Amino acid sequence: MKLVRFAPPTAAALLLGLTTVIGPGAVDSYAASDVPLPIAHFAHMVVDAPHGHLFISGGPGTDGILVTDLDGGNPTTISGEPGATGLALSGDGSALYAALPDQDAIAAISTENLTESARYGTGEGTRPDSLAVAGGTLWFGYVTAGAGGIGSLDGSGAVTLRQDSGTWAASPTLATTPTPSGVLAAAVQTGDTSAFVTYQAEGGALTRQAAKALPVPDLSDFAVTADGLHLAVSSWLHASDQRYRTSDLAVDGQFATPVAAKAVAVAPDGTVASCGCNYGFEAFPETGEGYYHQYEYDYPLRLAAHGLAWAPDGSRLYAAGVDASGGTPTLQIVRNPETAWVHLNGRATTTPLAPGEAYSFRASFDSPLSLGAGESMIPGAVRITRYDAADPDGVLVPDPTTTPGRTPADFFGSYYVSGTAPLTGPLSFHVDYSGSGHYGPAAQTFDMPVAKYAPTMTPIAASTAGRAAPMTVTGRLTWPHAHVRTGAVHVVKTDLAHPSGYSVGTVPLAADGSFAFHDTPQVGGANTYAFTYDGGTSYLPVTASAKVQVSRATPSLSVTTDAKSYHSGATVKVTAHLGTTYNSRLVTLYDQPAGKPRARLKSGKVDAHGNLVAYLKVTRNTAFSAAFAGDYRYAPRTATTTATLTPTVRTAVQYPLATTRVGSTTYQVFYKSEVNMGFDFQVTPRQSGGCTTVYLEHYYSGAWHQATSESCVPLYGDGWYGYTRALKLFASNDHYRIRGHYTPPAKDAQTTGAWSQWTYLTVRPGSPS
């Protein structure tokens, strides 16, 4: 649970390539040693720096007090101290006091030879637990017959109970300042709150200063600040950064970080150790924002109650971690815990610099410790060294520009350097930060990539233009940041007259990267303008093009045939006629018979009269087209026409017995004795799906009248159709005529329809004589 403010890197900034990370003492300053402790449980810990000892008690079930050196090594045990819990050093540091609840006693142990020098009984059933030295007296919390109290042990060895006239629900936990003073605080959890009392200790007596129930439902540890003016109270369930005044237990300001861990400890210089978390700890200033150092345990370890202790000079912070059952005690040692790490950030443009291009480089800082009141820059000195091909050993940048801190970016201030990228070779900056106060030193090298790159080119032109009319194509080169004005734009034009393109010159490039090309195109059709920026000395070439359709005149073009309809096998004469053009007289003729793909019939230049002639034998309806591909000034054009095929129709009547003439018309003569009249109808060529209709007409009252018809019946496979009619249906000696009509299929017809000629007939009664 992090509740402190950081200085986040700017999201839009580029963190330049890191080549070196140097933090003097960084590993030693911030690394925590994990040392397994050879005890089953953890109860309390005291640092005896003058004698080089770390004293650790294990609580109930243990038989001694663990002693290690200040690195957690060379463990030994002071035996014969069963169930030792609370520990405290005497004012002069010559004795370690250990509470022995199971013995109803307090042991005094020499810090010089690590042997017990005295043991003081506190009374049967008192079970002394928590210890604190204040006002020159050793105070202890105890409990008898279900009621707690505070007792004292003076320099003569006299034990006095009930030093506080109040009532305690259990044995109170005691705390005092990290250096000798007369301030003493006591607390006991009582349900959803905890009862706190503060005292002034003097002459072996306690004087109450304040008593109050605080909203702490899970009291595990608390501490008195170095000046004795405030309490830091730990609670995970009611995590808070509030400071409580010892004089009246009222809220008085905030700590830099919430106090929520299982333990809390204060260094003699006022630095607090705890955490706004559950599985780790931090060292942080009493007031302000942020922290110096943060440590998180690896699962399943977590900080133990009373598990934090400071070296007197603040150079080390000791932390005891345990698992969920309170076992597996492990010691963590943080060296230089009051020094916050500092990270350097180098910010520049997101695109590599071009040789000779102007650059700006900004160095800024990140740290978990916020600036103090009134500070606008991180304290300490900053040196920036520039490295390039001209100065491979580096040259110090004099007086870089400083920018005061501001939120949310550059919270700690920043240093700004500007210049020009080298024409050849790499560019880098080495930033050295000296560190100051609680900020650790840092150093880092940042590479600024220098390489030729291609800018973006965007030409803009109208989609159409008139031939021989002035026009302009504009464009712009775009760089991702400030650029060097170098290079030129060359133009190559491609049109119908110059399919491989030709140079039309160089256009000037404005400072903002814009350019304009003016032209009066003489050739119609697609005119393509390719613009190439050569890059000059600093950039890569880039090419982009714009296409303009230039107008062309419409030529006169027609295609005709020598007839509109033909019989199968006839030769069609096809003539294409081309009017005025500029530089091309080429025409192509195509034929496309019905139901077949188009094919080229002939291609070539028209004659002096503008004609191109071709011949084709037709077997079905055929479409003819003439195509002119266009030239420099005349647009392409196509003309079409269609020649139709009229099928041949043959007819015959079956077995007339004679002929006769009526005027100029010949009649076929039938006799009713022949029973039937037959009429045969043949179509060449025929098409599947085509049909025929037979019409029979009768002449009377001076005109021909339709007597009957047979509508659209299919032809036989060989193209024939036979029609019969009973002769008895004919009036004797009257005049008749008959003919047929062929109708092609409604879809994909390959020919036109066709009529046969009329066949005239008459029917006489009886039989021929």
Short mmCIF file of N, CA and C in Angstrom, two decimals, residues 186-268:
data_model
loop_
_atom_site.label_atom_id
_atom_site.label_comp_id
_atom_site.label_asym_id
_atom_site.label_seq_id
_atom_site.Cartn_x
_atom_site.Cartn_y
_atom_site.Cartn_z
N ALA A 186 2.43 4.24 27.44
CA ALA A 186 1.94 2.88 27.68
C ALA A 186 0.61 2.70 26.94
N ALA A 187 0.35 1.44 26.51
CA ALA A 187 -0.89 1.20 25.77
C ALA A 187 -1.30 -0.25 25.93
N VAL A 188 -2.65 -0.47 25.87
CA VAL A 188 -3.24 -1.81 25.87
C VAL A 188 -4.42 -1.77 24.93
N GLN A 189 -4.55 -2.83 24.10
CA GLN A 189 -5.73 -2.91 23.23
C GLN A 189 -6.94 -3.32 24.04
N THR A 190 -8.05 -2.60 23.80
CA THR A 190 -9.29 -2.88 24.53
C THR A 190 -10.43 -2.98 23.52
N GLY A 191 -10.54 -4.08 22.83
CA GLY A 191 -11.59 -4.25 21.82
C GLY A 191 -11.26 -3.49 20.55
N ASP A 192 -12.17 -2.62 20.11
CA ASP A 192 -11.98 -1.91 18.85
C ASP A 192 -11.10 -0.68 19.00
N THR A 193 -10.68 -0.37 20.20
CA THR A 193 -9.78 0.76 20.43
C THR A 193 -8.62 0.30 21.29
N SER A 194 -7.70 1.19 21.51
CA SER A 194 -6.56 0.92 22.40
C SER A 194 -6.44 2.09 23.37
N ALA A 195 -6.21 1.75 24.65
CA ALA A 195 -6.05 2.77 25.69
C ALA A 195 -4.60 3.20 25.75
N PHE A 196 -4.36 4.51 25.60
CA PHE A 196 -3.01 5.06 25.65
C PHE A 196 -2.90 6.03 26.82
N VAL A 197 -1.74 5.99 27.47
CA VAL A 197 -1.42 6.94 28.54
C VAL A 197 0.01 7.40 28.35
N THR A 198 0.25 8.68 28.49
CA THR A 198 1.61 9.22 28.43
C THR A 198 1.99 9.77 29.80
N TYR A 199 3.31 9.70 30.10
CA TYR A 199 3.81 10.07 31.42
C TYR A 199 5.07 10.92 31.28
N GLN A 200 5.37 11.59 32.38
CA GLN A 200 6.68 12.18 32.59
C GLN A 200 7.31 11.40 33.72
N ALA A 201 8.45 10.75 33.45
CA ALA A 201 9.14 9.94 34.46
C ALA A 201 10.27 10.75 35.08
N GLU A 202 10.28 10.81 36.41
CA GLU A 202 11.32 11.59 37.09
C GLU A 202 11.39 11.14 38.55
N GLY A 203 12.64 10.89 39.00
CA GLY A 203 12.82 10.51 40.40
C GLY A 203 12.13 9.23 40.77
N GLY A 204 12.02 8.30 39.83
CA GLY A 204 11.40 7.01 40.12
C GLY A 204 9.90 7.07 40.22
N ALA A 205 9.29 8.19 39.79
CA ALA A 205 7.83 8.30 39.85
C ALA A 205 7.30 8.71 38.48
N LEU A 206 6.02 8.40 38.23
CA LEU A 206 5.37 8.71 36.96
C LEU A 206 4.30 9.77 37.18
N THR A 207 4.29 10.74 36.29
CA THR A 207 3.25 11.77 36.30
C THR A 207 2.48 11.68 34.98
N ARG A 208 1.17 11.43 35.11
CA ARG A 208 0.35 11.32 33.90
C ARG A 208 0.30 12.66 33.16
N GLN A 209 0.47 12.56 31.81
CA GLN A 209 0.32 13.73 30.96
C GLN A 209 -1.02 13.70 30.23
N ALA A 210 -1.39 12.53 29.68
CA ALA A 210 -2.65 12.41 28.93
C ALA A 210 -3.07 10.95 28.91
N ALA A 211 -4.36 10.73 28.79
CA ALA A 211 -4.93 9.38 28.66
C ALA A 211 -6.08 9.46 27.66
N LYS A 212 -6.09 8.49 26.71
CA LYS A 212 -7.11 8.57 25.66
C LYS A 212 -7.22 7.23 24.95
N ALA A 213 -8.42 6.91 24.52
CA ALA A 213 -8.64 5.73 23.68
C ALA A 213 -8.46 6.14 22.22
N LEU A 214 -7.56 5.48 21.52
CA LEU A 214 -7.29 5.78 20.12
C LEU A 214 -7.90 4.69 19.23
N PRO A 215 -8.28 5.04 17.99
CA PRO A 215 -8.97 4.08 17.10
C PRO A 215 -8.00 3.05 16.51
N VAL A 216 -7.50 2.18 17.37
CA VAL A 216 -6.53 1.16 16.97
C VAL A 216 -7.08 -0.19 17.39
N PRO A 217 -7.68 -0.96 16.48
CA PRO A 217 -8.28 -2.26 16.86
C PRO A 217 -7.30 -3.42 16.80
N ASP A 218 -6.05 -3.16 16.37
CA ASP A 218 -5.08 -4.26 16.21
C ASP A 218 -3.70 -3.80 16.64
N LEU A 219 -3.58 -3.32 17.86
CA LEU A 219 -2.32 -2.77 18.36
C LEU A 219 -1.23 -3.84 18.37
N SER A 220 -0.13 -3.55 17.69
CA SER A 220 1.00 -4.47 17.70
C SER A 220 2.29 -3.79 18.13
N ASP A 221 2.39 -2.46 17.91
CA ASP A 221 3.61 -1.75 18.29
C ASP A 221 3.33 -0.25 18.21
N PHE A 222 4.09 0.53 18.94
CA PHE A 222 4.05 1.99 18.82
C PHE A 222 5.39 2.51 19.30
N ALA A 223 5.68 3.78 18.98
CA ALA A 223 6.97 4.36 19.32
C ALA A 223 6.80 5.83 19.64
N VAL A 224 7.77 6.36 20.43
CA VAL A 224 7.82 7.78 20.75
C VAL A 224 8.85 8.42 19.85
N THR A 225 8.52 9.59 19.27
CA THR A 225 9.47 10.25 18.38
C THR A 225 10.70 10.71 19.16
N ALA A 226 11.77 11.01 18.41
CA ALA A 226 13.05 11.32 19.04
C ALA A 226 12.97 12.52 19.96
N ASP A 227 12.13 13.50 19.65
CA ASP A 227 12.01 14.68 20.51
C ASP A 227 11.01 14.49 21.63
N GLY A 228 10.38 13.33 21.69
CA GLY A 228 9.45 13.03 22.76
C GLY A 228 8.11 13.72 22.63
N LEU A 229 7.82 14.37 21.50
CA LEU A 229 6.60 15.17 21.39
C LEU A 229 5.44 14.41 20.78
N HIS A 230 5.69 13.30 20.10
CA HIS A 230 4.61 12.62 19.38
C HIS A 230 4.72 11.10 19.51
N LEU A 231 3.60 10.45 19.23
CA LEU A 231 3.56 8.99 19.16
C LEU A 231 3.32 8.57 17.71
N ALA A 232 3.97 7.48 17.30
CA ALA A 232 3.70 6.80 16.03
C ALA A 232 3.06 5.47 16.37
N VAL A 233 1.80 5.28 15.99
CA VAL A 233 1.04 4.09 16.39
C VAL A 233 0.76 3.24 15.17
N SER A 234 1.15 1.97 15.24
CA SER A 234 0.98 1.07 14.11
C SER A 234 -0.39 0.41 14.14
N SER A 235 -1.03 0.35 12.94
CA SER A 235 -2.30 -0.36 12.80
C SER A 235 -2.52 -0.68 11.33
N TRP A 236 -2.73 -1.95 11.04
CA TRP A 236 -3.04 -2.33 9.66
C TRP A 236 -4.52 -2.11 9.37
N LEU A 237 -5.37 -2.39 10.32
CA LEU A 237 -6.81 -2.25 10.11
C LEU A 237 -7.25 -0.80 10.12
N HIS A 238 -6.48 0.07 10.79
CA HIS A 238 -6.82 1.50 10.82
C HIS A 238 -5.54 2.29 10.46
N ALA A 239 -4.99 1.95 9.29
CA ALA A 239 -3.74 2.57 8.88
C ALA A 239 -3.89 4.07 8.79
N SER A 240 -2.94 4.79 9.33
CA SER A 240 -3.03 6.24 9.37
C SER A 240 -1.64 6.85 9.43
N ASP A 241 -1.53 8.06 8.90
CA ASP A 241 -0.26 8.79 9.00
C ASP A 241 -0.32 9.85 10.11
N GLN A 242 -1.32 9.78 10.98
CA GLN A 242 -1.50 10.81 12.00
C GLN A 242 -0.46 10.69 13.13
N ARG A 243 0.01 11.86 13.57
CA ARG A 243 0.87 11.94 14.74
C ARG A 243 0.01 12.35 15.95
N TYR A 244 0.27 11.69 17.08
CA TYR A 244 -0.46 12.02 18.30
C TYR A 244 0.49 12.71 19.27
N ARG A 245 0.10 13.89 19.76
CA ARG A 245 0.92 14.63 20.72
C ARG A 245 0.97 13.87 22.04
N THR A 246 2.16 13.77 22.60
CA THR A 246 2.28 13.10 23.91
C THR A 246 1.67 13.94 25.02
N SER A 247 1.58 15.24 24.80
CA SER A 247 1.07 16.11 25.87
C SER A 247 -0.43 15.94 26.08
N ASP A 248 -1.20 15.66 25.00
CA ASP A 248 -2.65 15.52 25.15
C ASP A 248 -3.25 14.42 24.24
N LEU A 249 -2.38 13.71 23.51
CA LEU A 249 -2.80 12.63 22.61
C LEU A 249 -3.77 13.10 21.52
N ALA A 250 -3.70 14.39 21.18
CA ALA A 250 -4.47 14.92 20.06
C ALA A 250 -3.66 14.75 18.78
N VAL A 251 -4.38 14.70 17.64
CA VAL A 251 -3.70 14.59 16.35
C VAL A 251 -2.96 15.89 16.07
N ASP A 252 -1.70 15.77 15.69
CA ASP A 252 -0.86 16.95 15.44
C ASP A 252 0.00 16.71 14.21
N GLY A 253 -0.58 16.92 13.01
CA GLY A 253 0.17 16.74 11.77
C GLY A 253 0.22 15.29 11.32
N GLN A 254 1.05 15.06 10.31
CA GLN A 254 1.13 13.72 9.73
C GLN A 254 2.59 13.29 9.58
N PHE A 255 2.77 11.99 9.62
CA PHE A 255 4.06 11.42 9.25
C PHE A 255 4.17 11.40 7.73
N ALA A 256 5.38 11.24 7.23
CA ALA A 256 5.61 11.23 5.78
C ALA A 256 4.93 10.05 5.12
N THR A 257 4.73 8.96 5.87
CA THR A 257 4.13 7.74 5.33
C THR A 257 3.19 7.16 6.38
N PRO A 258 2.09 6.55 6.00
CA PRO A 258 1.22 5.89 6.99
C PRO A 258 1.99 4.84 7.78
N VAL A 259 1.57 4.64 9.00
CA VAL A 259 2.20 3.65 9.88
C VAL A 259 1.23 2.48 9.99
N ALA A 260 1.52 1.43 9.22
CA ALA A 260 0.58 0.31 9.17
C ALA A 260 1.24 -1.04 9.39
N ALA A 261 2.56 -1.09 9.40
CA ALA A 261 3.24 -2.36 9.55
C ALA A 261 3.11 -2.89 10.98
N LYS A 262 3.56 -4.12 11.19
CA LYS A 262 3.46 -4.74 12.51
C LYS A 262 4.38 -4.09 13.54
N ALA A 263 5.37 -3.35 13.05
CA ALA A 263 6.36 -2.78 13.95
C ALA A 263 6.63 -1.34 13.56
N VAL A 264 7.11 -0.55 14.54
CA VAL A 264 7.52 0.82 14.28
C VAL A 264 8.67 1.14 15.22
N ALA A 265 9.69 1.83 14.68
CA ALA A 265 10.85 2.21 15.50
C ALA A 265 11.32 3.57 15.04
N VAL A 266 11.90 4.34 15.98
CA VAL A 266 12.39 5.68 15.69
C VAL A 266 13.88 5.73 15.96
N ALA A 267 14.64 6.32 15.02
CA ALA A 267 16.08 6.50 15.19
C ALA A 267 16.35 7.73 16.03
N PRO A 268 17.53 7.83 16.65
CA PRO A 268 17.85 9.01 17.47
C PRO A 268 17.75 10.32 16.71
#
